[in-house]
Coordinates of C-alpha atoms in Angstrom, one line a residue:
X1489 CA 46.3 -54.9 40.2
X1490 CA 49.3 -57.1 39.4
X1491 CA 51.9 -57.8 42.0
X1492 CA 54.5 -58.8 39.4
X1493 CA 57.9 -57.1 40.0
X1494 CA 60.3 -56.4 37.0
X1495 CA 63.8 -57.4 38.0
X1496 CA 64.9 -55.0 35.4
X1497 CA 63.8 -52.0 37.6
X1498 CA 66.1 -53.2 40.4
X1499 CA 69.7 -51.6 40.5
X1500 CA 73.0 -52.6 42.2
X1501 CA 74.0 -51.0 45.2
X1502 CA 76.8 -49.2 43.4
X1503 CA 74.4 -47.8 41.1
X1504 CA 72.2 -46.6 44.0
X1505 CA 75.1 -45.0 45.8
X1506 CA 76.2 -43.2 42.4
X1507 CA 72.7 -41.8 42.2
X1508 CA 72.7 -40.6 45.8
X1509 CA 76.1 -38.7 45.4
X1510 CA 74.7 -37.1 42.2
X1511 CA 71.8 -35.8 44.3
X1512 CA 74.2 -34.5 47.0
X1513 CA 76.2 -32.7 44.5
X1514 CA 73.2 -31.0 43.2
X1515 CA 72.2 -30.1 46.5
X1516 CA 75.8 -28.7 47.1
X1517 CA 75.6 -26.8 43.8
X1518 CA 72.3 -25.1 44.8
X1519 CA 73.8 -24.3 48.1
X1520 CA 76.9 -22.4 46.5
X1521 CA 74.6 -20.6 44.1
X1522 CA 72.6 -19.3 47.1
X1523 CA 75.9 -18.5 48.8
X1524 CA 76.9 -16.3 45.8
X1525 CA 73.7 -14.4 45.9
X1526 CA 74.3 -13.7 49.6
X1527 CA 77.9 -12.5 49.2
X1528 CA 77.3 -10.6 46.1
X1529 CA 77.7 -7.4 48.0
X1530 CA 81.2 -8.6 49.0
X1531 CA 84.5 -9.0 47.2
X1532 CA 84.9 -12.6 45.7
X1533 CA 87.4 -14.7 47.4
X1534 CA 89.2 -17.9 45.9
X1535 CA 88.6 -20.6 48.4
X1536 CA 90.8 -22.8 46.7
X1537 CA 93.9 -20.8 47.5
X1538 CA 95.4 -22.1 50.9
X1539 CA 95.9 -19.6 53.6
X1540 CA 97.9 -19.5 56.6
X1541 CA 96.2 -20.6 59.7
X1542 CA 95.5 -17.9 62.0
X1543 CA 96.0 -17.8 65.8
X1544 CA 92.8 -19.2 67.2
X1545 CA 93.2 -16.9 70.3
X1546 CA 93.8 -13.7 68.7
X1547 CA 90.7 -11.3 68.2
X1548 CA 90.2 -10.8 64.4
X1549 CA 87.9 -8.4 62.7
X1550 CA 86.9 -11.1 60.2
X1551 CA 85.6 -13.5 62.6
X1552 CA 82.0 -12.3 62.2
X1553 CA 82.3 -12.9 58.4
X1554 CA 84.0 -16.3 58.9
X1555 CA 81.5 -17.6 61.4
X1556 CA 78.7 -16.5 59.0
X1557 CA 80.4 -18.4 56.1
X1558 CA 80.9 -21.5 58.2
X1559 CA 77.2 -21.4 59.3
X1560 CA 76.0 -21.2 55.8
X1561 CA 78.3 -24.0 54.6
X1562 CA 77.4 -26.3 57.6
X1563 CA 73.5 -26.0 57.0
X1564 CA 73.9 -26.2 53.3
X1565 CA 76.1 -29.4 52.9
X1566 CA 74.7 -32.9 53.3
X1567 CA 75.7 -34.7 56.4
X1568 CA 77.8 -37.2 54.6
X1569 CA 79.5 -34.6 52.4
X1570 CA 80.3 -31.7 54.9
X1571 CA 83.7 -33.2 55.6
X1572 CA 84.7 -33.6 51.9
X1573 CA 83.4 -30.1 51.0
X1574 CA 85.4 -28.5 54.0
X1575 CA 88.5 -30.3 53.0
X1576 CA 88.3 -29.4 49.4
X1577 CA 86.9 -25.8 49.3
X1578 CA 87.0 -24.2 52.6
X1579 CA 89.3 -23.0 55.2
X1580 CA 89.7 -24.7 58.4
X1581 CA 87.0 -23.6 60.8
X1582 CA 88.2 -20.7 62.9
X1583 CA 87.8 -20.9 66.7
X1584 CA 85.9 -18.1 68.2
X1585 CA 88.6 -16.2 70.6
X1586 CA 87.8 -15.4 74.1
X1587 CA 87.4 -11.8 74.7
X1588 CA 90.1 -11.3 77.3
X1589 CA 89.4 -7.7 77.7
X1590 CA 85.9 -8.2 79.2
X1591 CA 85.5 -6.7 82.6
X1592 CA 87.1 -9.0 85.3
X1593 CA 86.4 -9.5 89.1
X1594 CA 89.8 -9.7 90.9
X1595 CA 89.8 -11.7 94.1
X1596 CA 92.8 -10.8 95.9
X1597 CA 92.4 -13.7 98.4
X1598 CA 93.3 -16.2 95.8
X1599 CA 94.9 -14.1 93.0
X1600 CA 92.2 -15.4 90.6
X1601 CA 91.0 -13.4 87.4
X1602 CA 87.4 -14.3 86.4
X1603 CA 86.7 -13.8 82.8
X1604 CA 83.1 -13.5 81.2
X1605 CA 83.5 -17.4 80.7
X1606 CA 82.7 -17.6 84.4
X1607 CA 79.7 -15.1 84.3
X1608 CA 77.3 -18.0 84.9
X1609 CA 79.3 -19.3 87.8
X1610 CA 78.3 -18.7 91.5
X1611 CA 81.6 -17.0 92.3
X1612 CA 81.0 -14.3 89.7
X1613 CA 77.4 -13.6 90.9
X1614 CA 78.3 -13.0 94.5
X1615 CA 76.1 -10.5 96.2
X1616 CA 77.3 -7.3 97.3
X1617 CA 76.9 -6.1 100.9
X1618 CA 76.9 -2.7 102.4
X1619 CA 78.2 -3.9 105.7
X1620 CA 80.1 -6.9 106.9
X1621 CA 78.0 -9.6 108.5
X1622 CA 78.9 -11.7 111.5
X1623 CA 80.1 -15.2 111.3
X1624 CA 79.6 -16.9 114.6
X1625 CA 81.9 -19.9 113.7
X1626 CA 85.3 -20.1 115.3
X1627 CA 88.1 -19.7 112.8
X1628 CA 91.7 -21.0 113.1
X1629 CA 93.5 -18.8 110.5
X1630 CA 92.9 -15.5 108.9
X1631 CA 94.9 -14.0 106.3
X1632 CA 94.4 -10.3 105.1
X1633 CA 95.9 -8.8 101.9
X1634 CA 96.3 -5.1 101.6
X1635 CA 98.3 -2.8 99.1
X1636 CA 99.7 -1.1 102.2
X1637 CA 101.1 -2.7 105.5
X1638 CA 98.9 -2.7 108.5
X1639 CA 101.8 -3.5 110.9
X1640 CA 105.2 -2.2 109.9
X1641 CA 107.5 -5.0 111.2
X1642 CA 107.6 -5.6 115.0
X1643 CA 105.5 -3.5 117.4
X1644 CA 106.9 -0.7 119.5
X1645 CA 106.8 -1.0 123.1
X1646 CA 104.1 1.8 123.3
X1647 CA 102.0 0.0 120.8
X1648 CA 102.1 -3.3 122.5
X1649 CA 101.6 -1.9 126.0
X1650 CA 98.6 0.2 124.8
X1651 CA 97.0 -2.6 122.8
X1652 CA 97.3 -4.7 125.8
X1653 CA 95.8 -2.1 128.3
X1654 CA 93.0 -1.3 126.0
X1655 CA 92.0 -4.9 125.6
X1656 CA 92.2 -5.7 129.3
X1657 CA 90.1 -2.7 130.3
X1658 CA 87.6 -3.1 127.5
X1659 CA 87.8 0.4 126.1
X1660 CA 88.2 2.0 122.7
X1661 CA 91.1 4.3 123.0
X1662 CA 90.2 5.9 119.7
X1663 CA 86.8 7.2 120.9
X1664 CA 87.9 8.2 124.4
X1665 CA 90.8 10.4 125.6
X1666 CA 92.9 7.9 127.6
X1667 CA 96.3 9.0 126.6
X1668 CA 96.9 5.7 125.2
X1669 CA 98.8 4.9 121.7
X1670 CA 96.0 4.8 119.0
X1671 CA 98.2 3.9 116.2
X1672 CA 97.2 1.1 113.7
X1673 CA 99.8 -1.0 115.3
X1674 CA 98.3 -0.7 118.8
X1675 CA 94.7 -1.0 117.6
X1676 CA 95.8 -4.1 115.7
X1677 CA 97.4 -5.8 118.7
X1678 CA 94.4 -5.2 120.6
X1679 CA 92.4 -7.4 118.2
X1680 CA 94.8 -10.3 118.6
X1681 CA 94.1 -10.9 122.3
X1682 CA 91.6 -13.3 123.8
X1683 CA 90.8 -15.1 127.0
X1684 CA 91.0 -18.9 127.8
X1685 CA 90.7 -21.4 130.7
X1686 CA 92.2 -23.7 131.2
X1687 CA 95.5 -23.0 129.7
X1688 CA 98.1 -25.9 129.8
X1689 CA 101.1 -24.9 127.6
X1690 CA 102.0 -28.5 126.8
X1691 CA 98.5 -29.2 125.4
X1692 CA 96.3 -28.2 122.5
X1693 CA 93.0 -27.5 124.0
X1694 CA 91.4 -26.0 120.9
X1695 CA 90.7 -27.5 118.5
X1696 CA 90.6 -30.5 120.6
X1697 CA 91.9 -33.9 119.4
X1698 CA 91.7 -37.2 121.2
X1699 CA 94.7 -38.5 119.3
X1700 CA 97.2 -36.4 121.7
X1701 CA 99.6 -38.7 123.3
X1702 CA 98.7 -39.2 126.9
X1703 CA 101.9 -41.0 127.9
X1704 CA 104.1 -37.9 128.2
X1705 CA 101.7 -35.7 130.1
X1706 CA 99.5 -37.9 132.1
X1707 CA 97.7 -36.2 135.1
X1708 CA 97.3 -37.6 138.6
X1709 CA 94.1 -37.6 140.6
X1710 CA 95.2 -34.5 142.5
X1711 CA 95.8 -32.5 139.3
X1712 CA 92.5 -33.7 137.8
X1713 CA 90.5 -32.7 141.0
X1714 CA 92.3 -29.1 141.1
X1715 CA 91.4 -28.6 137.3
X1716 CA 87.9 -29.5 137.8
X1717 CA 87.2 -27.2 140.9
X1718 CA 89.0 -24.3 139.2
X1719 CA 87.0 -24.9 135.9
X1720 CA 83.8 -24.8 137.8
X1721 CA 84.5 -21.5 139.4
X1722 CA 85.6 -20.2 136.1
X1723 CA 82.5 -21.4 134.1
X1724 CA 80.2 -19.9 136.9
X1725 CA 82.2 -16.6 136.7
X1726 CA 81.8 -16.2 132.9
X1727 CA 78.2 -17.2 132.8
X1728 CA 77.3 -14.5 135.6
X1729 CA 79.1 -12.0 133.3
X1730 CA 77.0 -13.0 130.6
X1731 CA 73.7 -12.8 132.6
X1732 CA 74.6 -9.3 133.7
X1733 CA 75.3 -8.4 129.9
X1734 CA 79.1 -7.5 130.9
X1735 CA 80.0 -10.3 128.7
X1736 CA 78.5 -10.6 125.0
X1737 CA 79.1 -14.2 124.4
X1738 CA 81.5 -17.1 125.2
X1739 CA 82.2 -20.6 123.9
X1740 CA 82.4 -24.1 125.8
X1741 CA 84.3 -26.4 123.8
X1742 CA 84.1 -30.1 124.9
X1743 CA 85.4 -33.1 123.1
X1744 CA 82.4 -34.0 121.3
X1745 CA 80.5 -30.7 121.1
X1746 CA 80.8 -26.9 121.3
X1747 CA 78.1 -24.6 123.0
X1748 CA 77.9 -21.1 122.2
X1749 CA 76.3 -18.9 125.1
X1750 CA 75.1 -15.4 124.1
X1751 CA 73.6 -12.5 126.0
X1752 CA 70.1 -11.0 125.7
X1753 CA 70.2 -8.8 122.7
X1754 CA 72.7 -10.5 120.5
X1755 CA 71.3 -11.6 117.3
X1756 CA 67.8 -10.5 117.7
X1757 CA 67.0 -12.8 120.9
X1758 CA 65.9 -10.7 123.8
X1759 CA 66.9 -13.4 126.4
X1760 CA 70.1 -15.1 127.3
X1761 CA 70.4 -18.2 124.9
X1762 CA 72.8 -21.0 123.8
X1763 CA 73.5 -23.0 120.6
X1764 CA 74.8 -26.5 121.1
X1765 CA 76.5 -28.3 118.0
X1766 CA 76.8 -31.1 117.3
X1767 CA 74.5 -33.3 119.5
X1768 CA 73.8 -37.0 119.7
X1769 CA 70.8 -39.0 120.6
X1770 CA 72.4 -39.9 124.0
X1771 CA 73.0 -36.1 124.8
X1772 CA 69.4 -35.3 123.8
X1773 CA 68.2 -37.9 125.9
X1774 CA 70.2 -36.7 128.8
X1775 CA 68.8 -33.2 128.3
X1776 CA 65.4 -34.6 128.2
X1777 CA 65.9 -36.5 131.4
X1778 CA 67.0 -33.1 133.1
X1779 CA 63.5 -31.6 131.8
X1780 CA 65.8 -29.1 129.5
X1781 CA 63.6 -28.0 126.7
X1782 CA 65.3 -27.5 123.4
X1783 CA 64.7 -27.1 119.5
X1784 CA 66.6 -28.3 116.4
X1785 CA 65.9 -25.3 114.1
X1786 CA 68.2 -27.1 111.2
X1787 CA 66.5 -30.4 111.2
X1788 CA 64.5 -31.1 108.2
X1789 CA 60.9 -32.1 108.6
X1790 CA 61.5 -35.4 106.8
X1791 CA 63.7 -36.6 109.7
X1792 CA 61.3 -35.3 112.4
X1793 CA 60.1 -37.8 115.1
X1794 CA 56.4 -38.2 115.5
X1795 CA 55.2 -37.0 118.9
X1796 CA 58.3 -34.9 119.5
X1797 CA 57.8 -32.1 117.3
X1798 CA 56.6 -28.6 118.1
X1799 CA 56.2 -26.0 115.2
X1800 CA 58.9 -28.2 113.1
X1801 CA 61.4 -28.3 115.8
X1802 CA 62.4 -31.2 118.3
X1803 CA 61.3 -30.3 121.8
X1804 CA 61.2 -32.1 125.1
X1805 CA 58.0 -34.1 125.6
X1806 CA 55.7 -33.1 128.1
X1807 CA 54.2 -35.5 130.8
X1808 CA 50.6 -35.3 129.4
X1809 CA 52.0 -36.2 126.0
X1810 CA 53.8 -39.2 127.5
X1811 CA 50.8 -40.3 129.3
X1812 CA 48.6 -40.0 126.3
X1813 CA 51.3 -42.0 124.2
X1814 CA 51.3 -44.8 126.7
X1815 CA 47.5 -45.0 126.6
X1816 CA 47.6 -45.3 122.8
X1817 CA 50.0 -48.0 123.0
X1818 CA 48.0 -50.0 125.6
X1819 CA 44.8 -49.6 123.4
X1820 CA 46.8 -50.9 120.5
X1821 CA 48.2 -53.8 122.3
X1822 CA 44.6 -54.7 123.7
X1823 CA 43.3 -54.5 119.9
X1824 CA 46.0 -56.9 118.7
X1825 CA 45.3 -59.4 121.6
X1826 CA 41.6 -59.3 120.7
X1827 CA 42.4 -60.1 117.0
X1828 CA 44.2 -63.2 118.1
X1829 CA 47.7 -62.0 117.6
X1830 CA 50.4 -63.7 119.6
X1831 CA 51.9 -61.9 122.7
X1832 CA 55.3 -62.6 121.5
X1833 CA 54.7 -61.1 117.9
X1834 CA 53.3 -57.9 119.6
X1835 CA 56.5 -57.6 121.6
X1836 CA 58.8 -58.1 118.5
X1837 CA 56.6 -55.7 116.6
X1838 CA 57.0 -52.8 119.2
X1839 CA 60.7 -53.9 119.5
X1840 CA 61.2 -53.3 115.7
X1841 CA 59.2 -50.0 115.8
X1842 CA 61.5 -48.7 118.6
X1843 CA 64.5 -49.7 116.8
X1844 CA 63.4 -47.9 113.5
X1845 CA 62.6 -44.9 115.6
X1846 CA 66.0 -44.8 117.3
X1847 CA 67.7 -45.3 113.9
X1848 CA 65.9 -42.4 112.4
X1849 CA 66.7 -40.1 115.3
X1850 CA 70.4 -41.0 115.0
X1851 CA 70.5 -40.2 111.1
X1852 CA 71.6 -36.7 111.7
X1853 CA 73.8 -37.2 114.8
X1854 CA 77.0 -35.1 114.9
X1855 CA 75.8 -32.9 111.8
X1856 CA 74.6 -29.5 111.5
X1857 CA 71.0 -30.6 111.7
X1858 CA 71.7 -32.0 115.2
X1859 CA 72.3 -28.4 116.4
X1860 CA 70.2 -27.5 119.6
X1861 CA 68.7 -24.1 120.5
X1862 CA 67.9 -23.2 124.2
X1863 CA 66.8 -20.0 125.5
X1864 CA 65.5 -18.2 128.7
X1865 CA 65.3 -20.1 131.8
X1866 CA 66.3 -23.3 130.0
X1867 CA 69.7 -21.9 129.5
X1868 CA 70.3 -21.7 133.1
X1869 CA 69.1 -25.2 133.5
X1870 CA 71.8 -26.1 130.8
X1871 CA 74.5 -24.3 132.7
X1872 CA 73.6 -26.4 135.8
X1873 CA 73.7 -29.7 133.8
X1874 CA 77.1 -28.7 132.3
X1875 CA 78.5 -27.7 135.5
X1876 CA 77.8 -30.9 137.3
X1877 CA 78.1 -33.4 134.4
X1878 CA 80.8 -35.9 134.4
X1879 CA 80.3 -36.9 130.7
X1880 CA 81.6 -33.9 129.4
X1881 CA 85.2 -34.8 130.5
X1882 CA 86.7 -37.6 128.8
X1883 CA 88.5 -40.5 130.6
X1884 CA 90.6 -41.8 127.8
X1885 CA 93.3 -40.3 125.4
X1886 CA 95.6 -37.5 125.9
X1887 CA 92.9 -34.9 127.3
X1888 CA 92.0 -37.4 130.1
X1889 CA 90.5 -35.4 133.0
X1890 CA 90.8 -32.1 131.3
X1891 CA 87.6 -30.1 131.5
X1892 CA 86.1 -28.2 128.5
X1893 CA 87.8 -25.1 127.1
X1894 CA 86.3 -21.8 127.9
X1895 CA 86.7 -19.0 125.4
X1896 CA 85.8 -15.4 125.9
X1897 CA 86.7 -11.8 124.5
X1898 CA 86.4 -10.4 128.0
X1899 CA 88.1 -11.3 131.4
X1900 CA 86.7 -13.9 133.8
X1901 CA 87.8 -15.6 137.0
X1902 CA 90.8 -17.9 136.3
X1903 CA 91.1 -16.9 132.8
X1904 CA 94.4 -16.9 130.9
X1905 CA 95.3 -14.0 128.4
X1906 CA 96.2 -15.5 125.0
X1907 CA 97.6 -14.1 121.9
X1908 CA 97.1 -14.9 118.2
X1909 CA 100.2 -16.0 116.5
X1910 CA 100.9 -13.0 113.8
X1911 CA 103.1 -13.3 110.8
X1912 CA 103.6 -10.6 108.1
X1913 CA 105.1 -10.9 104.6
X1914 CA 104.9 -9.6 101.1
X1915 CA 103.3 -11.5 98.2
X1916 CA 103.0 -10.8 94.5
X1917 CA 99.7 -11.4 92.6
X1918 CA 99.1 -10.3 89.1
X1919 CA 102.3 -8.3 88.9
X1920 CA 101.2 -6.4 92.0
X1921 CA 102.8 -6.5 95.4
X1922 CA 100.6 -6.9 98.4
X1923 CA 101.3 -6.9 102.2
X1924 CA 99.8 -10.0 103.9
X1925 CA 99.0 -10.4 107.6
X1926 CA 98.2 -13.8 108.8
X1927 CA 96.8 -14.7 112.2
X1928 CA 96.7 -18.3 113.5
X1929 CA 95.1 -19.5 116.8
X1930 CA 91.4 -19.1 118.1
X1931 CA 89.8 -16.3 116.1
X1932 CA 86.5 -15.4 117.9
X1933 CA 83.7 -13.7 116.0
X1934 CA 84.6 -10.2 116.9
X1935 CA 88.2 -10.2 115.3
X1936 CA 87.3 -9.8 111.9
X1937 CA 84.7 -7.0 112.3
X1938 CA 87.3 -5.2 114.6
X1939 CA 90.1 -5.5 111.9
X1940 CA 87.5 -4.5 109.2
X1941 CA 86.8 -1.2 111.0
X1942 CA 90.3 -0.6 111.6
X1943 CA 91.2 -0.9 107.8
X1944 CA 88.3 1.3 106.9
X1945 CA 89.5 4.1 109.2
X1946 CA 93.2 3.8 108.4
X1947 CA 93.4 2.7 104.9
X1948 CA 92.0 4.2 101.6
X1949 CA 92.8 0.9 99.4
X1950 CA 91.0 -2.0 98.7
X1951 CA 91.6 -5.1 101.0
X1952 CA 90.6 -8.8 101.1
X1953 CA 90.8 -11.6 103.5
X1954 CA 90.5 -15.4 103.6
X1955 CA 89.8 -17.6 106.5
X1956 CA 89.8 -21.2 107.8
X1957 CA 86.5 -22.2 109.7
X1958 CA 86.2 -25.1 112.2
X1959 CA 83.6 -27.1 110.4
X1960 CA 81.9 -28.2 113.6
X1961 CA 81.0 -24.6 114.4
X1962 CA 79.4 -23.7 111.0
X1963 CA 76.0 -24.4 112.6
X1964 CA 76.3 -21.3 115.0
X1965 CA 75.9 -18.9 112.2
X1966 CA 73.1 -21.2 110.5
X1967 CA 71.2 -21.1 113.5
X1968 CA 71.6 -17.5 114.2
X1969 CA 70.2 -16.7 110.9
X1970 CA 67.0 -18.8 111.7
X1971 CA 66.6 -16.8 115.0
X1972 CA 66.7 -13.4 112.8
X1973 CA 64.3 -15.0 110.4
X1974 CA 61.9 -15.6 113.2
X1975 CA 61.6 -19.3 112.9
X1976 CA 62.8 -20.2 116.5
X1977 CA 61.6 -17.9 119.0
X1978 CA 58.7 -18.9 121.0
X1979 CA 57.1 -15.5 120.5
X1980 CA 58.3 -14.0 117.0
X1981 CA 57.1 -10.7 118.0
X1982 CA 59.9 -10.5 120.5
X1983 CA 62.5 -10.1 117.7
X1984 CA 60.9 -6.5 116.9
X1985 CA 61.4 -5.6 120.6
X1986 CA 65.0 -6.6 120.4
X1987 CA 66.0 -3.6 118.5
X1988 CA 69.7 -3.5 117.8
X1989 CA 70.2 -0.1 119.3
X1990 CA 68.6 -1.2 122.4
X1991 CA 70.6 -4.3 122.6
X1992 CA 73.9 -2.5 121.8
X1993 CA 73.1 -0.1 124.7
X1994 CA 72.4 -2.8 127.1
X1995 CA 75.8 -4.3 126.3
X1996 CA 77.7 -1.1 126.4
X1997 CA 79.6 -2.4 129.4
X1998 CA 80.7 -5.9 127.7
X1999 CA 84.1 -4.9 126.6
X2000 CA 83.5 -4.5 122.9
X2001 CA 83.4 -1.3 121.1
X2002 CA 80.0 0.0 119.6
X2003 CA 80.8 -0.8 116.0
X2004 CA 81.2 -4.4 116.8
X2005 CA 78.2 -4.6 119.1
X2006 CA 76.2 -3.1 116.4
X2007 CA 77.0 -5.8 114.0
X2008 CA 76.3 -8.5 116.5
X2009 CA 73.0 -6.8 117.3
X2010 CA 71.9 -6.4 113.8
X2011 CA 68.6 -8.3 112.9
X2012 CA 68.2 -7.9 109.1
X2013 CA 68.3 -10.8 106.7
X2014 CA 72.2 -10.0 105.8
X2015 CA 73.4 -9.7 109.4
X2016 CA 74.7 -13.3 109.6
X2017 CA 76.8 -15.4 107.2
X2018 CA 79.1 -18.1 107.0
X2019 CA 82.2 -16.6 105.3
X2020 CA 85.4 -18.0 103.7
X2021 CA 86.6 -15.1 101.7
X2022 CA 85.9 -11.5 101.9
X2023 CA 87.0 -8.5 99.8
X2024 CA 86.1 -4.7 100.0
X2025 CA 85.9 -2.4 97.1
X2026 CA 86.6 1.4 98.3
X2027 CA 85.0 2.9 95.1
X2028 CA 81.6 1.2 95.6
X2029 CA 82.0 0.8 99.5
X2030 CA 80.8 -2.6 99.2
X2031 CA 81.8 -6.1 100.4
X2032 CA 82.0 -9.3 98.3
X2033 CA 81.6 -12.4 100.3
X2034 CA 81.6 -16.2 99.7

């Protein structure tokens, strides 16, 4: 076989490109012939006649035919020849119009209209609820939108007086014959009240900020001592009410953490319990030193500390475990010494190991995963620790010497009756007028369910609400859901015994009405949820939450 190459067979580049263009034109001609066979049932159109560009956002009846034509042209033309063919023989490509008449989901909270382009988004696929869950985080602002006003201007004297009396006495005037005003204005005013200790008008005690100027309102030693004594009496009073189930819950708000104490029967837990968030390694060490057992239900298993884990949760280490650990360390040191390892190297190795463990324990400090759960007798031990601890009162900044803030829905010794700031106005969304009611201050978990029940009874329209949560308290709802799921309690069978009806009856003297207590004692999987927006649809009687 000869390897001789005839140079006469070689062609110049321009000749090669000419042949390629001829082949592409042949392919285009074959494609047009096929297209004519496909469109032989349709009236012929002169593609060379220029036409006016249509509105790409309009819904046209010829869109389907045009999309079919463009699809055939794109698949039949060569990659390099497609642009030229479109410029010479075809209309400009038509953009498929968005169907604005598709069903929409209206969120009155933000005034947004979600088209089918958002069908795959998480907001569009929000779950529908038949009841309103409880959110145990503390809110600082709540805004409700309704077609009809909840409160018509300023409250009347009878409405304000009846709402105040009903709240102080802890009664539901709509369910009992008391002779009090039961108008929507009076019931609304009842929901805007709460109890607080201490209350210093010149200081903002919730949410707490260490940046408050201390030069204008520095307290002396006498004032600090008097505040500490009165706070101890108030803390003891509200805790005793909780143990007697005459107070469903209360908050203790310190500078670096917040503790939620709840009575037995709330959230599926049959015993008194507390949730503390956030926590630090120093705080957990102090609780361990006081022999207070706790769990960290939100802590991921990847960050668990060996030797301090019980069923996936951080717990206090028992004396037997400590002794066993010390024995293991001694055996390891003796083994290393027998292998000829220098004593200083052994000490450095142990020091580096301790430092790594401490760093690992501090990774989730001051986050949701650092939340602590304490129940039963350990909760009483936590009360004694907080009552006598000096570390929960700061010695620097604008809150020097000020004890933690106590917040409760019921009265206790030394508490001050506080009211939320209420502002009403009108807003216009989507060419529709709505009435807005905005509440600012400390919104405890019972406020939103109470207002929801009020609107369900007094209004026949849809309504919605947006709220601002204190981010440091979101872990309360997350831990509460873990309790209902049965992942925290020592005996998971106890949650079946803590039936919501049983818990509600035991808390019947706690000052909250039966519907709110029922929501707090509910133990199904949708009983607790962190919420930022809520809307109610009257036609389907369902809630949409996010």
